[in-house]
Amino acid sequence: MASRYECEVRFFIKDIEKFRDRIKELGGIVKFPYEFTDYYYLHRNEKWNPILKNIRIREWSYPRKPTCIYLTKNEIKETKGIKFKKSLYKEGKLPLFSANIKECKEVLHDLGFLPWITVIKKECKLYEVPKKFITIEEYIPELGWTGELEIEGDNITSASEYIRKSLDLLKIKEYTYKSISSLVAEAKGQ
């Protein structure tokens, strides 16, 4: 990654076939199919806003990758009518520790974290629409099909313009800056 930060929005995909057709119309291709489970934790003694800061264990199903603890810290930005999440750590997620799932859970327990929610992502695809944008589709049982637009960079105005143009190309009118953990927690009534 050449730039320091990631800026992103998430959206719900009401009709997955229509979304895929639009990606094809734009010349998009699948670059990376994947599946994983994120185990989110809350601190025992400190209240964290999961939109702004979270810690999780990511366990990959496909492709096989190391299980890792990640810390995420964000701020919410709004420019030119676009509200989005901006990471405060390089590359969005700060990798803290990599081991098997049991050891990762033990480390978080030892640091004072308690299990909160589990987010399973299935049938996921990262699409590249050449010279335009990169987007994803993910199936999350509690939410259905979701997508995400993400841009690297430090310039908030450029990020906002990029997100708006990409949403327009995808014909997406509704989106959110909220983290996936907070969306799943809301869906579960937590």
GROMACS .gro file of C-alpha atoms in nm:
model
  190
    1MET     CA    1   0.000   0.000   0.000
    2ALA     CA    2   0.152   0.332  -0.106
    3SER     CA    3  -0.066   0.552   0.114
    4ARG     CA    4  -0.117   0.551   0.483
    5TYR     CA    5  -0.494   0.526   0.533
    6GLU     CA    6  -0.805   0.352   0.406
    7CYS     CA    7  -1.139   0.526   0.361
    8GLU     CA    8  -1.448   0.313   0.317
    9VAL     CA    9  -1.824   0.280   0.302
   10ARG     CA   10  -2.041  -0.030   0.313
   11PHE     CA   11  -2.371  -0.090   0.135
   12PHE     CA   12  -2.642  -0.354   0.124
   13ILE     CA   13  -2.699  -0.544  -0.200
   14LYS     CA   14  -3.071  -0.605  -0.249
   15ASP     CA   15  -3.035  -0.808  -0.569
   16ILE     CA   16  -2.703  -0.992  -0.599
   17GLU     CA   17  -2.755  -1.091  -0.964
   18LYS     CA   18  -2.829  -0.732  -1.062
   19PHE     CA   19  -2.516  -0.619  -0.874
   20ARG     CA   20  -2.302  -0.879  -1.052
   21ASP     CA   21  -2.451  -0.782  -1.388
   22ARG     CA   22  -2.358  -0.418  -1.320
   23ILE     CA   23  -2.000  -0.518  -1.232
   24LYS     CA   24  -1.979  -0.709  -1.565
   25GLU     CA   25  -2.122  -0.411  -1.757
   26LEU     CA   26  -1.843  -0.197  -1.609
   27GLY     CA   27  -1.579  -0.452  -1.714
   28GLY     CA   28  -1.519  -0.582  -1.362
   29ILE     CA   29  -1.343  -0.909  -1.295
   30VAL     CA   30  -1.310  -1.126  -0.986
   31LYS     CA   31  -0.960  -1.084  -0.847
   32PHE     CA   32  -0.990  -1.266  -0.516
   33PRO     CA   33  -1.256  -1.506  -0.386
   34TYR     CA   34  -1.247  -1.557  -0.008
   35GLU     CA   35  -1.426  -1.667   0.309
   36PHE     CA   36  -1.339  -1.604   0.674
   37THR     CA   37  -1.480  -1.563   1.022
   38ASP     CA   38  -1.409  -1.262   1.243
   39TYR     CA   39  -1.440  -1.305   1.620
   40TYR     CA   40  -1.492  -0.962   1.777
   41TYR     CA   41  -1.410  -0.884   2.138
   42LEU     CA   42  -1.496  -0.614   2.391
   43HIS     CA   43  -1.268  -0.494   2.666
   44ARG     CA   44  -1.362  -0.610   3.013
   45ASN     CA   45  -1.310  -0.269   3.179
   46GLU     CA   46  -1.332  -0.012   2.902
   47LYS     CA   47  -1.627   0.067   2.671
   48TRP     CA   48  -1.529   0.091   2.304
   49ASN     CA   49  -1.748   0.228   2.027
   50PRO     CA   50  -1.719  -0.052   1.765
   51ILE     CA   51  -1.754   0.197   1.480
   52LEU     CA   52  -1.442   0.378   1.600
   53LYS     CA   53  -1.230   0.100   1.752
   54ASN     CA   54  -1.241  -0.278   1.757
   55ILE     CA   55  -1.030  -0.585   1.807
   56ARG     CA   56  -1.090  -0.918   1.638
   57ILE     CA   57  -0.945  -1.252   1.546
   58ARG     CA   58  -0.966  -1.334   1.176
   59GLU     CA   59  -0.974  -1.705   1.092
   60TRP     CA   60  -0.956  -1.776   0.719
   61SER     CA   61  -1.152  -2.057   0.553
   62TYR     CA   62  -1.046  -1.977   0.197
   63PRO     CA   63  -0.779  -1.919   0.092
   64ARG     CA   64  -0.574  -2.060   0.377
   65LYS     CA   65  -0.400  -1.773   0.554
   66PRO     CA   66  -0.266  -1.732   0.908
   67THR     CA   67  -0.514  -1.661   1.186
   68CYS     CA   68  -0.440  -1.316   1.324
   69ILE     CA   69  -0.552  -1.064   1.587
   70TYR     CA   70  -0.623  -0.722   1.433
   71LEU     CA   71  -0.679  -0.385   1.598
   72THR     CA   72  -0.877  -0.124   1.407
   73LYS     CA   73  -0.913   0.244   1.494
   74ASN     CA   74  -1.121   0.481   1.279
   75GLU     CA   75  -1.263   0.827   1.262
   76ILE     CA   76  -1.576   0.933   1.079
   77LYS     CA   77  -1.524   1.199   0.812
   78GLU     CA   78  -1.775   1.392   0.605
   79THR     CA   79  -1.684   1.587   0.295
   80LYS     CA   80  -1.899   1.700   0.004
   81GLY     CA   81  -2.202   1.517   0.144
   82ILE     CA   82  -2.025   1.180   0.176
   83LYS     CA   83  -1.982   1.036   0.525
   84PHE     CA   84  -1.725   0.757   0.550
   85LYS     CA   85  -1.494   0.572   0.785
   86LYS     CA   86  -1.122   0.659   0.775
   87SER     CA   87  -0.866   0.429   0.932
   88LEU     CA   88  -0.611   0.573   1.171
   89TYR     CA   89  -0.370   0.280   1.137
   90LYS     CA   90  -0.171   0.204   0.826
   91GLU     CA   91  -0.356  -0.033   0.593
   92GLY     CA   92  -0.671  -0.015   0.807
   93LYS     CA   93  -0.606  -0.312   1.035
   94LEU     CA   94  -0.304  -0.334   1.260
   95PRO     CA   95  -0.189  -0.699   1.287
   96LEU     CA   96  -0.098  -0.769   1.649
   97PHE     CA   97  -0.040  -1.144   1.679
   98SER     CA   98  -0.063  -1.448   1.455
   99ALA     CA   99  -0.110  -1.807   1.579
  100ASN     CA  100  -0.379  -2.072   1.589
  101ILE     CA  101  -0.732  -1.973   1.697
  102LYS     CA  102  -0.690  -2.112   2.049
  103GLU     CA  103  -0.373  -1.913   2.116
  104CYS     CA  104  -0.527  -1.595   1.973
  105LYS     CA  105  -0.827  -1.634   2.205
  106GLU     CA  106  -0.595  -1.691   2.503
  107VAL     CA  107  -0.396  -1.375   2.423
  108LEU     CA  108  -0.711  -1.162   2.406
  109HIS     CA  109  -0.838  -1.315   2.730
  110ASP     CA  110  -0.505  -1.238   2.899
  111LEU     CA  111  -0.530  -0.877   2.778
  112GLY     CA  112  -0.873  -0.836   2.937
  113PHE     CA  113  -1.099  -0.891   2.634
  114LEU     CA  114  -1.424  -1.088   2.632
  115PRO     CA  115  -1.593  -1.251   2.329
  116TRP     CA  116  -1.862  -1.027   2.178
  117ILE     CA  117  -1.993  -1.128   1.834
  118THR     CA  118  -1.891  -1.353   1.549
  119VAL     CA  119  -1.919  -1.236   1.187
  120ILE     CA  120  -1.910  -1.508   0.923
  121LYS     CA  121  -1.840  -1.395   0.567
  122LYS     CA  122  -1.925  -1.644   0.292
  123GLU     CA  123  -1.911  -1.654  -0.089
  124CYS     CA  124  -1.705  -1.333  -0.095
  125LYS     CA  125  -1.546  -1.179  -0.401
  126LEU     CA  126  -1.317  -0.884  -0.452
  127TYR     CA  127  -1.383  -0.723  -0.791
  128GLU     CA  128  -1.158  -0.490  -0.984
  129VAL     CA  129  -1.323  -0.255  -1.228
  130PRO     CA  130  -1.014  -0.144  -1.426
  131LYS     CA  131  -0.928   0.225  -1.401
  132LYS     CA  132  -1.237   0.286  -1.187
  133PHE     CA  133  -1.253   0.111  -0.848
  134ILE     CA  134  -1.227  -0.204  -0.640
  135THR     CA  135  -1.534  -0.335  -0.458
  136ILE     CA  136  -1.642  -0.648  -0.278
  137GLU     CA  137  -1.949  -0.861  -0.224
  138GLU     CA  138  -1.990  -1.068   0.093
  139TYR     CA  139  -2.269  -1.283   0.226
  140ILE     CA  140  -2.317  -1.235   0.601
  141PRO     CA  141  -2.596  -1.453   0.745
  142GLU     CA  142  -2.736  -1.180   0.974
  143LEU     CA  143  -2.733  -0.912   0.701
  144GLY     CA  144  -2.756  -1.084   0.364
  145TRP     CA  145  -2.542  -0.958   0.076
  146THR     CA  146  -2.326  -0.654   0.147
  147GLY     CA  147  -2.066  -0.462  -0.047
  148GLU     CA  148  -1.785  -0.223   0.029
  149LEU     CA  149  -1.591   0.049  -0.145
  150GLU     CA  150  -1.249   0.128  -0.012
  151ILE     CA  151  -0.985   0.377  -0.120
  152GLU     CA  152  -0.630   0.425  -0.003
  153GLY     CA  153  -0.510   0.775   0.060
  154ASP     CA  154  -0.463   1.070   0.288
  155ASN     CA  155  -0.668   1.328   0.098
  156ILE     CA  156  -1.021   1.335   0.239
  157THR     CA  157  -1.166   1.539  -0.049
  158SER     CA  158  -1.026   1.299  -0.310
  159ALA     CA  159  -1.155   1.001  -0.112
  160SER     CA  160  -1.501   1.154  -0.093
  161GLU     CA  161  -1.509   1.221  -0.468
  162TYR     CA  162  -1.384   0.870  -0.546
  163ILE     CA  163  -1.649   0.711  -0.323
  164ARG     CA  164  -1.930   0.923  -0.475
  165LYS     CA  165  -1.824   0.843  -0.835
  166SER     CA  166  -1.792   0.472  -0.757
  167LEU     CA  167  -2.132   0.457  -0.584
  168ASP     CA  168  -2.287   0.636  -0.882
  169LEU     CA  169  -2.128   0.390  -1.128
  170LEU     CA  170  -2.263   0.100  -0.922
  171LYS     CA  171  -2.604   0.274  -0.899
  172ILE     CA  172  -2.589   0.250  -0.518
  173LYS     CA  173  -2.790   0.520  -0.345
  174GLU     CA  174  -2.777   0.406   0.018
  175TYR     CA  175  -2.459   0.332   0.209
  176THR     CA  176  -2.320   0.351   0.561
  177TYR     CA  177  -1.995   0.438   0.732
  178LYS     CA  178  -2.069   0.192   1.016
  179SER     CA  179  -1.836  -0.099   1.083
  180ILE     CA  180  -1.953  -0.448   1.000
  181SER     CA  181  -1.931  -0.545   1.369
  182SER     CA  182  -2.172  -0.266   1.466
  183LEU     CA  183  -2.412  -0.359   1.183
  184VAL     CA  184  -2.418  -0.726   1.286
  185ALA     CA  185  -2.456  -0.628   1.653
  186GLU     CA  186  -2.757  -0.411   1.560
  187ALA     CA  187  -2.907  -0.698   1.359
  188LYS     CA  188  -2.865  -0.928   1.660
  189GLY     CA  189  -3.015  -0.666   1.895
  190GLN     CA  190  -2.691  -0.616   2.090
   0.00000   0.00000   0.00000
